PDB file of C-alpha atoms in Angstrom:
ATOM      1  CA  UNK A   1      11.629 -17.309 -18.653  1.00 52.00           C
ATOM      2  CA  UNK A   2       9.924 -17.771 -15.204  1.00 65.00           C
ATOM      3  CA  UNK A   3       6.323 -16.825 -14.699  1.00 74.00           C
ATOM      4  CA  UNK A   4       7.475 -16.157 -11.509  1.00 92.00           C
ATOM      5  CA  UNK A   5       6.209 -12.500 -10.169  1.00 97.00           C
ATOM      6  CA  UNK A   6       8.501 -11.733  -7.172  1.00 98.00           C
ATOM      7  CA  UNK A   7      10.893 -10.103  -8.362  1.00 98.00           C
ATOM      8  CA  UNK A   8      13.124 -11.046  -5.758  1.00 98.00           C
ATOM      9  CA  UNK A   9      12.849 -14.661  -6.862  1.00 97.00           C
ATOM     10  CA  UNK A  10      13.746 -13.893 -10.110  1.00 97.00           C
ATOM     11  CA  UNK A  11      17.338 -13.844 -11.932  1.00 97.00           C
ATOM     12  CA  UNK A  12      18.526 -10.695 -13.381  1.00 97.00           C
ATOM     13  CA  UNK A  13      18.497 -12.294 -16.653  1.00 97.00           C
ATOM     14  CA  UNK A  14      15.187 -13.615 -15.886  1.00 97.00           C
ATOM     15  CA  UNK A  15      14.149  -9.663 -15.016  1.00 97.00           C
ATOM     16  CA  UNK A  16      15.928  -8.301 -18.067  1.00 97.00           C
ATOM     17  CA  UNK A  17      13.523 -10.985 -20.549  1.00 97.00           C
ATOM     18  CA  UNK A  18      10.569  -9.379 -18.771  1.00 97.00           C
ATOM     19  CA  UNK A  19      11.373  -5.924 -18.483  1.00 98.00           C
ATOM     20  CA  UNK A  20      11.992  -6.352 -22.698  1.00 97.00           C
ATOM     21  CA  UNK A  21       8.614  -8.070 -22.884  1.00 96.00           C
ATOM     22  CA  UNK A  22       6.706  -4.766 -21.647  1.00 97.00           C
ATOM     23  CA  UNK A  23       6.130  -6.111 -17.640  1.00 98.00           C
ATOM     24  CA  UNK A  24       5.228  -3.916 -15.146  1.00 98.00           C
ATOM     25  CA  UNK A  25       7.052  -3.576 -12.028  1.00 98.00           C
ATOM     26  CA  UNK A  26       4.723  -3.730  -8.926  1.00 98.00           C
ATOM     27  CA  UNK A  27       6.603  -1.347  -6.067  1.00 98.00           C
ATOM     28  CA  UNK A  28       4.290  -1.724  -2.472  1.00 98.00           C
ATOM     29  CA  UNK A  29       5.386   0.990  -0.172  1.00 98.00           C
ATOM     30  CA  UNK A  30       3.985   0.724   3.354  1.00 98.00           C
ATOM     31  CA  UNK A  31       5.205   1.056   7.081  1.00 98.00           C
ATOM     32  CA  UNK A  32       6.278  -0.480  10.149  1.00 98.00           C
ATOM     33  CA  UNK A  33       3.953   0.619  12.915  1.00 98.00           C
ATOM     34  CA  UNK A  34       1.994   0.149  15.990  1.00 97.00           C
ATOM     35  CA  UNK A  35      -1.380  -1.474  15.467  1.00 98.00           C
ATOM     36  CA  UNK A  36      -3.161  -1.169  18.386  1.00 96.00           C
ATOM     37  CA  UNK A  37      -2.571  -4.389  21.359  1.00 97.00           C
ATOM     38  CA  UNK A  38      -3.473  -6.868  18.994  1.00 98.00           C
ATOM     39  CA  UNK A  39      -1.580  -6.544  15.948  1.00 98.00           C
ATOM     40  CA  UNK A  40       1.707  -7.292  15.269  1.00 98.00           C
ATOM     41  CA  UNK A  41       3.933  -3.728  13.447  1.00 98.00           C
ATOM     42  CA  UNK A  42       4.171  -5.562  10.286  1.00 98.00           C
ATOM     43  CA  UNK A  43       0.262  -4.551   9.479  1.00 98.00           C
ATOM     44  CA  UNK A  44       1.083  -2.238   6.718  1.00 98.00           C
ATOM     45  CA  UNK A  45       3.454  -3.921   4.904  1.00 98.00           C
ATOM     46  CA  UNK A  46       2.334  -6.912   5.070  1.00 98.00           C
ATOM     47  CA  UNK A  47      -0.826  -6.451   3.912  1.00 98.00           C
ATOM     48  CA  UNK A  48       0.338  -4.188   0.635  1.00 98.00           C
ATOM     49  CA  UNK A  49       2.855  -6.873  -0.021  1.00 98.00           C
ATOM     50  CA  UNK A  50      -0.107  -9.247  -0.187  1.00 98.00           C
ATOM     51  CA  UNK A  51      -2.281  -7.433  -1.979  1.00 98.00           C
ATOM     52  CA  UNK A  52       0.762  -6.550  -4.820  1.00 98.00           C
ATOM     53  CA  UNK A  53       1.245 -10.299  -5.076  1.00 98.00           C
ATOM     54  CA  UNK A  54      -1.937 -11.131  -5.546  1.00 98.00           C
ATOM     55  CA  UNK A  55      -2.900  -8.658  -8.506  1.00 98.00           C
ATOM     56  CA  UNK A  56      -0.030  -8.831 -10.262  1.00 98.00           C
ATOM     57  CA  UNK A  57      -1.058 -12.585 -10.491  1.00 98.00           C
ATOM     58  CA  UNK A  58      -4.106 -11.555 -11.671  1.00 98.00           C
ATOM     59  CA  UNK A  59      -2.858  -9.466 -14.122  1.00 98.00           C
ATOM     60  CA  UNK A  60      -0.488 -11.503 -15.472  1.00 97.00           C
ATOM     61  CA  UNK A  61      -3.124 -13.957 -16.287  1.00 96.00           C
ATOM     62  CA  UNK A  62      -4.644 -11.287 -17.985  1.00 95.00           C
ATOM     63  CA  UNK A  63      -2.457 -10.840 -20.175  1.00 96.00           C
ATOM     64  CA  UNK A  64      -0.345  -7.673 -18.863  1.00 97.00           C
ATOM     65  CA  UNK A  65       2.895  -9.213 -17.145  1.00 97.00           C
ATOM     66  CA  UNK A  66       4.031  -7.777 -13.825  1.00 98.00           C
ATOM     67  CA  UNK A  67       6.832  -8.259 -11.824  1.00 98.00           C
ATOM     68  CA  UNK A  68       6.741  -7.010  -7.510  1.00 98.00           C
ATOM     69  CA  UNK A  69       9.304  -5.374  -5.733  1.00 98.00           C
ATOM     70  CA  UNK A  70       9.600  -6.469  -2.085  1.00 98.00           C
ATOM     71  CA  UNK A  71       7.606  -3.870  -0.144  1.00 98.00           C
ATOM     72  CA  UNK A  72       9.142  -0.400   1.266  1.00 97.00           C
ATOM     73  CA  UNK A  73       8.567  -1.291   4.848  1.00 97.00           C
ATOM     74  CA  UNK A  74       9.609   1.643   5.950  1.00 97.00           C
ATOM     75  CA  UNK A  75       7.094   4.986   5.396  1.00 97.00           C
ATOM     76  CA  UNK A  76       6.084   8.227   7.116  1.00 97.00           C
ATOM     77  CA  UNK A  77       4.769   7.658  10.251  1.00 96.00           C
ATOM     78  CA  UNK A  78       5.520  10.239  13.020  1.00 94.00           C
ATOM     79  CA  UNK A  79       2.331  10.477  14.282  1.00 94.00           C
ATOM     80  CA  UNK A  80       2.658   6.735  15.727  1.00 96.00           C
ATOM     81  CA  UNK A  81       5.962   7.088  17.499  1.00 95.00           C
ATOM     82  CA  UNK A  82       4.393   7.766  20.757  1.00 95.00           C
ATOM     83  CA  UNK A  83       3.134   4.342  20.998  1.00 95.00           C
ATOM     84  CA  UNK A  84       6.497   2.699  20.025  1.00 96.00           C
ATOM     85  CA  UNK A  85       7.012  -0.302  18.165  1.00 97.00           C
ATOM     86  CA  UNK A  86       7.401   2.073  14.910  1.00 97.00           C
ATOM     87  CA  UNK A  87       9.855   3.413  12.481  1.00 97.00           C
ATOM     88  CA  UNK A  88       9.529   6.414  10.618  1.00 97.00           C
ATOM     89  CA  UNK A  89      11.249   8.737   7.807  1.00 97.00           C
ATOM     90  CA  UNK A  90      11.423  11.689   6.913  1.00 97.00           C
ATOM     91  CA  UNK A  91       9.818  13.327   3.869  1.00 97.00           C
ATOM     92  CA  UNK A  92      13.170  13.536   2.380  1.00 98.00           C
ATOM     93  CA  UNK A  93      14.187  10.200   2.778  1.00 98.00           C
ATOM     94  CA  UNK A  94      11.636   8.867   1.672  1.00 98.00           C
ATOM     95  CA  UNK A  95      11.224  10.883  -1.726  1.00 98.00           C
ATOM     96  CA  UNK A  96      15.265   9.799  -2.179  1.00 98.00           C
ATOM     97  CA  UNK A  97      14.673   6.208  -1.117  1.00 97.00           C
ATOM     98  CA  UNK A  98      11.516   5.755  -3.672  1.00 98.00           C
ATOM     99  CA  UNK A  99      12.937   7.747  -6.355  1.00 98.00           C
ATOM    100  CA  UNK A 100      16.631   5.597  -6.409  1.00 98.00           C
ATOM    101  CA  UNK A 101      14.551   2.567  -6.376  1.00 98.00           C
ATOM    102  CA  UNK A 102      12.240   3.800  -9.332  1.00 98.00           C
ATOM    103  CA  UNK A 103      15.506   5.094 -11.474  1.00 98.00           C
ATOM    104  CA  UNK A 104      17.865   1.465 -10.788  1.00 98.00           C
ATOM    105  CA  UNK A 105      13.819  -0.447 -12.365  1.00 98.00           C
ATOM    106  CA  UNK A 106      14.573   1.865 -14.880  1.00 98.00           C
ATOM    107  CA  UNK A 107      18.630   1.186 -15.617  1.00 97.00           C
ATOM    108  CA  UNK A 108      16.924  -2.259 -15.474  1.00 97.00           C
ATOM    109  CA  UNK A 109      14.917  -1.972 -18.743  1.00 98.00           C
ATOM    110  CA  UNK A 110      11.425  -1.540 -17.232  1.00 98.00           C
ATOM    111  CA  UNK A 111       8.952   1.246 -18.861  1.00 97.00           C
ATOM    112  CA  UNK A 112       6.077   0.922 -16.333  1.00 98.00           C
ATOM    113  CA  UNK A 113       5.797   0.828 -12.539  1.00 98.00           C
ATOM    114  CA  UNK A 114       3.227   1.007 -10.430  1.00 98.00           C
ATOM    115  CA  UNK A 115       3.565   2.303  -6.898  1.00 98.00           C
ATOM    116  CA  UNK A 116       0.966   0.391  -4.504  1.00 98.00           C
ATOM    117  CA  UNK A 117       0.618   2.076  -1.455  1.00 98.00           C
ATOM    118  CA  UNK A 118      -0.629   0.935   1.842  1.00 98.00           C
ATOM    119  CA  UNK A 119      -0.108   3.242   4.166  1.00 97.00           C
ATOM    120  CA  UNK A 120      -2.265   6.523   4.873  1.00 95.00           C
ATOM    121  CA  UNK A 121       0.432   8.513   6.396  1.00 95.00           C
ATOM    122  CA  UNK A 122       2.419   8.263   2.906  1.00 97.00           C
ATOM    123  CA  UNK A 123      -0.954   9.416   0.717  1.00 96.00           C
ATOM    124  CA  UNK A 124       0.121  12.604   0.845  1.00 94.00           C
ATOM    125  CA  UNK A 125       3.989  12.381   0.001  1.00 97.00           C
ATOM    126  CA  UNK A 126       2.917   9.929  -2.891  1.00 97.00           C
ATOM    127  CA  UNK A 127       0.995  12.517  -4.554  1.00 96.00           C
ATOM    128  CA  UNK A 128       4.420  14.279  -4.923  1.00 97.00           C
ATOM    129  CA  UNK A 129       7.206  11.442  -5.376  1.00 98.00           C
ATOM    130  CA  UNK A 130       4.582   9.453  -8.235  1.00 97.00           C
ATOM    131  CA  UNK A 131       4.957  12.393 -10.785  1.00 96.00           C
ATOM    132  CA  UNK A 132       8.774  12.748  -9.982  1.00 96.00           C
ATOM    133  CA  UNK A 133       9.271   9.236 -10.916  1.00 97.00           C
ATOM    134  CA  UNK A 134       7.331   9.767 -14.479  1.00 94.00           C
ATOM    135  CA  UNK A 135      10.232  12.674 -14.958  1.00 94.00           C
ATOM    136  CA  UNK A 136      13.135   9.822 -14.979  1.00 96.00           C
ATOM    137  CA  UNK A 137      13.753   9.377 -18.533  1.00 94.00           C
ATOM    138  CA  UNK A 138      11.385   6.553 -20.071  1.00 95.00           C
ATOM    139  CA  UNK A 139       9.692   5.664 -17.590  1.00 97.00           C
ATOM    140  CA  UNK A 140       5.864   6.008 -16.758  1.00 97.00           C
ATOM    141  CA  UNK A 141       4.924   5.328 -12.953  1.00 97.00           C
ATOM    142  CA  UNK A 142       1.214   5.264 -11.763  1.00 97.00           C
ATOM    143  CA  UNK A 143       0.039   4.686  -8.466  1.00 98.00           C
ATOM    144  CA  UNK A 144      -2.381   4.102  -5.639  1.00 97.00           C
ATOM    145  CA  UNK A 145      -3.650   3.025  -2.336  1.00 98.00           C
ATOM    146  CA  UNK A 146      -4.848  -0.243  -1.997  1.00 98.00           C
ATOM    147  CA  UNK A 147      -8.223   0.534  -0.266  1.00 97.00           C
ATOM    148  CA  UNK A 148      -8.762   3.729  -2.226  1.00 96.00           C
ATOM    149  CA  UNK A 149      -8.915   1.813  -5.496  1.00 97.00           C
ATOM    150  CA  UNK A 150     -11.122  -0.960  -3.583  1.00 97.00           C
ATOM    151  CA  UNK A 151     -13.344   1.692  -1.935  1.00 96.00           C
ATOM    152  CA  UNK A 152     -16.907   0.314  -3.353  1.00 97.00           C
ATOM    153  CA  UNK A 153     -16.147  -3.621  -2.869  1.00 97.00           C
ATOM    154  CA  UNK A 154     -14.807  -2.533   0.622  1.00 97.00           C
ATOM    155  CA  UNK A 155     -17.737  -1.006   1.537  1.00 96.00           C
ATOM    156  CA  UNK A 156     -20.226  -3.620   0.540  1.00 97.00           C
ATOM    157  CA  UNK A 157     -18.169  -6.057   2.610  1.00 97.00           C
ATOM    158  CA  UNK A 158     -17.522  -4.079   5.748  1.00 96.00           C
ATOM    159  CA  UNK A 159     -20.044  -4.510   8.371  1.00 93.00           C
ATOM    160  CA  UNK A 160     -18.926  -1.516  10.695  1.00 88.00           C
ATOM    161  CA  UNK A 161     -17.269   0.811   8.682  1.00 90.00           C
ATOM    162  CA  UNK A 162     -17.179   2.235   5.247  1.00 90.00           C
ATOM    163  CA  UNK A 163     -13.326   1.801   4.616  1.00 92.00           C
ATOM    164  CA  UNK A 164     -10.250   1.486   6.716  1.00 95.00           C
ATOM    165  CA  UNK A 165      -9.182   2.934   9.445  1.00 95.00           C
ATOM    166  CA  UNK A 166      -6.223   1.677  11.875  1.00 96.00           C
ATOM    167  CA  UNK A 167      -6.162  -1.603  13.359  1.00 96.00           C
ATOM    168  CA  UNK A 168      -9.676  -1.697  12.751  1.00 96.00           C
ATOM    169  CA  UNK A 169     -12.693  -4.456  11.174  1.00 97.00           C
ATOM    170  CA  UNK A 170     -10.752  -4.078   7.828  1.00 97.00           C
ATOM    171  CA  UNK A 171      -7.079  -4.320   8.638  1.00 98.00           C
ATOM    172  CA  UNK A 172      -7.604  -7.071  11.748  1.00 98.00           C
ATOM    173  CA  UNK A 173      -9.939  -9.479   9.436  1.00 98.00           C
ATOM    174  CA  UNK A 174      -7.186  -9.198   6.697  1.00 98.00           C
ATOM    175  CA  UNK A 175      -4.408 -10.519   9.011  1.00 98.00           C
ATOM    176  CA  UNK A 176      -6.870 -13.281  10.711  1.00 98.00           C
ATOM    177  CA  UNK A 177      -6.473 -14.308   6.829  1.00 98.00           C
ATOM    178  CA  UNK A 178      -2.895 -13.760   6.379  1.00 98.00           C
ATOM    179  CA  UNK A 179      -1.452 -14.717  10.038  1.00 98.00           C
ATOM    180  CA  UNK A 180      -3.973 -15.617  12.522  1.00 98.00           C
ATOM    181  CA  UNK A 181      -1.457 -16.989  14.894  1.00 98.00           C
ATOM    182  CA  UNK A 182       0.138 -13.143  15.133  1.00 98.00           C
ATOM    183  CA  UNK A 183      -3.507 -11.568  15.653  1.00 98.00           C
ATOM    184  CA  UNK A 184      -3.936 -11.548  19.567  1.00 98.00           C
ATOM    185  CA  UNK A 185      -7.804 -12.697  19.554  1.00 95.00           C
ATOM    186  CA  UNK A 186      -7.480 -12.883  23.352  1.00 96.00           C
ATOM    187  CA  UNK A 187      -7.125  -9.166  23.339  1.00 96.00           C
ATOM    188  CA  UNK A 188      -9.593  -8.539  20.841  1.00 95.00           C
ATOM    189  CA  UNK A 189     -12.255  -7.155  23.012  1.00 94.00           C
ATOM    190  CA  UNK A 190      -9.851  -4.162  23.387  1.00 94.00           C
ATOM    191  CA  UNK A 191      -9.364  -3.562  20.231  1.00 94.00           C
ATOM    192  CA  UNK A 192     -12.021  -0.567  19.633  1.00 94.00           C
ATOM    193  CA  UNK A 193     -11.675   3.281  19.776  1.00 89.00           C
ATOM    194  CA  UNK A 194     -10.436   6.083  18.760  1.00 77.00           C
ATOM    195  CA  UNK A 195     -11.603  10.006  18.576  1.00 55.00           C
ATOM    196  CA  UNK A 196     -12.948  11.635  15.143  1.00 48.00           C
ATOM    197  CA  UNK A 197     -13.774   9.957  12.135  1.00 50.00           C
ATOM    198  CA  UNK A 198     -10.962   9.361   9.291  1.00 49.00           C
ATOM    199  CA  UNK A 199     -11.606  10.252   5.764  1.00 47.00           C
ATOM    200  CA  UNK A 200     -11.227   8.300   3.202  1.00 43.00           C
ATOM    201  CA  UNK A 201      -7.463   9.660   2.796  1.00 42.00           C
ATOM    202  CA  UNK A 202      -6.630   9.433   6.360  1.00 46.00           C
ATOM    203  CA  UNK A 203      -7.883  13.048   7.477  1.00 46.00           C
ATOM    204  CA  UNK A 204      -9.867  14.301   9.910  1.00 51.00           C
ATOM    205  CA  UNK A 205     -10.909  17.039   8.319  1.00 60.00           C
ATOM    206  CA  UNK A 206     -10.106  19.694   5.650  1.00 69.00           C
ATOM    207  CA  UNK A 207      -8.016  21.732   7.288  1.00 75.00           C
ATOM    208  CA  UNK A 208      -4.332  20.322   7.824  1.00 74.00           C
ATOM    209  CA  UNK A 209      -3.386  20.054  11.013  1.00 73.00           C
ATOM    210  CA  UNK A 210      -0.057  17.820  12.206  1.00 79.00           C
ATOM    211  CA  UNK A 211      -1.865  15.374  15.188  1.00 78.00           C
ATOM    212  CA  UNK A 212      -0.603  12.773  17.117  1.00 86.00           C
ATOM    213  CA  UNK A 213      -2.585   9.247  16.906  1.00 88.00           C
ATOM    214  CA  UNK A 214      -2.502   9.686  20.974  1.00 87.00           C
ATOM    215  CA  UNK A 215      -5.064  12.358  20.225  1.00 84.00           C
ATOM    216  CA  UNK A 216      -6.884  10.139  18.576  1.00 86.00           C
ATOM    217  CA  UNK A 217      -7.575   7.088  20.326  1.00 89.00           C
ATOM    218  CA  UNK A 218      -5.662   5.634  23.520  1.00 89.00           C
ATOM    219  CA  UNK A 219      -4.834   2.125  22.437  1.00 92.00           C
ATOM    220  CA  UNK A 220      -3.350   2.904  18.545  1.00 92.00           C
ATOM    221  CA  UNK A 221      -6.769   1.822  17.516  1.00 95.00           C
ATOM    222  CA  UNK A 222      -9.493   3.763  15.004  1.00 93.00           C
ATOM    223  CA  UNK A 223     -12.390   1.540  14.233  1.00 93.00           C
ATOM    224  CA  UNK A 224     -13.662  -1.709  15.881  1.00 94.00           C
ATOM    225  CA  UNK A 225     -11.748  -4.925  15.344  1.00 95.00           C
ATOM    226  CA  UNK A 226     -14.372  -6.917  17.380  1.00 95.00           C
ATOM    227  CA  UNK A 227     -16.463  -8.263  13.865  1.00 94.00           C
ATOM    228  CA  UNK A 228     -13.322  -8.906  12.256  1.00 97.00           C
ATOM    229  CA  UNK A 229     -12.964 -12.502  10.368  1.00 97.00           C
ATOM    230  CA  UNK A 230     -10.809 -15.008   8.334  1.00 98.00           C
ATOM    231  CA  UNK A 231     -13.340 -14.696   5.461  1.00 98.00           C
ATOM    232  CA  UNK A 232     -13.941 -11.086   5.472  1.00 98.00           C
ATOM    233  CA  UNK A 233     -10.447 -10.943   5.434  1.00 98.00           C
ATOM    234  CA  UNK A 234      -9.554 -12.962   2.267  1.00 98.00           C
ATOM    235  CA  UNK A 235     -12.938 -11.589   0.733  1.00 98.00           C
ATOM    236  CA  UNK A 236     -11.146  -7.606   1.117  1.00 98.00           C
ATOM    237  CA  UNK A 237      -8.012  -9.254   0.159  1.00 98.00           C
ATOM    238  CA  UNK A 238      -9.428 -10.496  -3.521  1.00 98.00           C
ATOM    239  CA  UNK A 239     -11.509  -7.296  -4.044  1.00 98.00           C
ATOM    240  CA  UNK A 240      -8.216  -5.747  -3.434  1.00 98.00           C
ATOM    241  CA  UNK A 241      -6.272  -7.584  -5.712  1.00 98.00           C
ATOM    242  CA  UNK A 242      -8.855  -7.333  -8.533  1.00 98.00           C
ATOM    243  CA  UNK A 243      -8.750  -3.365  -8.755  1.00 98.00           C
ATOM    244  CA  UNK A 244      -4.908  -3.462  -8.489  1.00 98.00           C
ATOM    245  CA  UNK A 245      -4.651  -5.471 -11.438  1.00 98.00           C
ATOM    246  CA  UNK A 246      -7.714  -3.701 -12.999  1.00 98.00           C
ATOM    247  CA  UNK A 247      -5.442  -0.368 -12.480  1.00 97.00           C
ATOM    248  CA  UNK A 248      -2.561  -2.183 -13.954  1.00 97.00           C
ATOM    249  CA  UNK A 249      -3.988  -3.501 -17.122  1.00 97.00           C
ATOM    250  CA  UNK A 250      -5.859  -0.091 -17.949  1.00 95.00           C
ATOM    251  CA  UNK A 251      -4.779   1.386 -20.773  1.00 90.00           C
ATOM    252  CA  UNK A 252      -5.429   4.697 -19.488  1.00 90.00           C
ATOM    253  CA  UNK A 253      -2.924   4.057 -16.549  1.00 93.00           C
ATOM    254  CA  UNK A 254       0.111   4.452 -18.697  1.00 91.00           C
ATOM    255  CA  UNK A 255      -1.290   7.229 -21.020  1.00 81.00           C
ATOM    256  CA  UNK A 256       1.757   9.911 -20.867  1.00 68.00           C
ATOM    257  CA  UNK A 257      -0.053  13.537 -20.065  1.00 55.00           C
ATOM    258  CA  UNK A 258      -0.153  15.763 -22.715  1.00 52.00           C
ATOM    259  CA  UNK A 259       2.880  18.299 -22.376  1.00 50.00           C
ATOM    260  CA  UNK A 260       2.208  22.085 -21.449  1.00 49.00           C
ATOM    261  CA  UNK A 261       2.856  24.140 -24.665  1.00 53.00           C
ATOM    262  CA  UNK A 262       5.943  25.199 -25.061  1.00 54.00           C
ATOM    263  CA  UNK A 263       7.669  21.592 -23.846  1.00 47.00           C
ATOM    264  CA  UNK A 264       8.142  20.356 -21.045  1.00 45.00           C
ATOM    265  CA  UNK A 265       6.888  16.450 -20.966  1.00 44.00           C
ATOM    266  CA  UNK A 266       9.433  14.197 -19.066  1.00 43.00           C
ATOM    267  CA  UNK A 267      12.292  16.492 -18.268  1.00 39.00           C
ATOM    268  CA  UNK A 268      14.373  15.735 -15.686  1.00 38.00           C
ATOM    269  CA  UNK A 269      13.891  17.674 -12.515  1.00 37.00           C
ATOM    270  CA  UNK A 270      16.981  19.403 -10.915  1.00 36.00           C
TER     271      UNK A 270
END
């Protein structure tokens, strides 16, 4: 059997022997957006491809096999369209898109998956579709965001900012890593702005509130790209690879939640 953990270079006998074996399939669900005048729309998923590849690596080696999915590349990301350059579904489509792709992993013999997100404007519709996906019938699906679960080695290695924000130190220094010939460095000393702080999950602040990125910043970008690097880049990219496959090899990850009394557990939802 291939060690192999792209699943689309893999046979389907090939993903049959590891989905019998106990691997984990590795879905990374991301977006095709604007990034600001110096970044090319592939950002997201790029990135969360990346970072999927990279820790299921790592956790194969550690002894917990895992297979990845090539990446969503599509999420939900309205509140971009005004720049162009980006493509964007609904809520519904997305929930349908993510939950046929967790049920065929299923038909295909895999127990675990592991949703990897890295995009903030799908945080939110994760935090509903991830539970749906643990009501198909055998299957236990976990999930994150990439810089949520990396939040403390992020923030030791950032020199500007705490976390990520759009286009920014973070996400520019990444892709100087990945593809510096697709990072515009001549345009660079634009690459700065944007209006009030983002959380940590992408909000501005507690109360919800549907807003445009144009209300945010006039060039797509939130943060300052100007002290991004190559190194910081592949230094964010290991630290995130290491808490993916941390997440993945925890025990605790695929612990099934205790059932209400009275039943309920992993009934299918109408």
């Amino acid at each position: 059997m291939s060690n192999d953990v792209e699943w689309a270079r893999l046979t389907a006998p090939e993903l049959r022997a590891a989905a019998e074996a106990g691997a984990v399939a590795v879905l990374p669900v991301a977006a095709l957006e604007q990034h600001g005048p110096h970044l090319p729309t592939m950002v997201d998923f790029r990135l969360c491809g990346e970072v999927a590849r990279r820790g299921a690596t790592l956790a194969t080696a550690q002894g917990t096999r895992s297979v990845v999915l090539p990446p969503i590349w599509t999420g939900m990301s309205d509140h971009h369209l005004p720049f162009g350059g980006t493509a964007s579904l609904s809520f519904d489509a997305f929930r349908v898109s993510l939950l046929g792709v967790a049920a065929a992993v299923r038909v295909s013999g895999f127990k675990k998956m592991f949703v990897l997100n890295g995009h903030g404007g799908n945080v939110a519709a994760l935090s509903i579709i991830i539970p749906e996906m643990s009501a198909i019938a055998g299957l236990r699906a976990a999930g994150g965001t990439y810089w949520l679960l990396a939040e403390a080695p992020f923030r030791e290695i950032l020199e500007d900012q705490p976390g990520v924000r759009h286009a920014c130190e973070a996400e520019t220094s990444m892709m100087l890593a990945l593809e510096p010939a697709l990072v515009r460095q001549d345009l660079l000393h634009e690459a700065h702005g944007g209006g009030a702080p983002m959380g940590s999950a992408g909000l501005a602040d507690p109360v919800i509130v549907a807003r445009s990125f144009v209300e945010r910043t006039q060039n797509g970008v939130i943060g300052d790209a100007r002290r991004a690097t190559a190194a910081k880049g592949e230094r964010l990219l290991e630290a995130a690879a290491k808490t993916l496959a941390d997440a993945i090899t925890a025990q605790s990850t695929w612990v099934a939640a205790t059932p209400p009394p009275g039943g309920g557990g992993n009934k299918p939802r109408a």
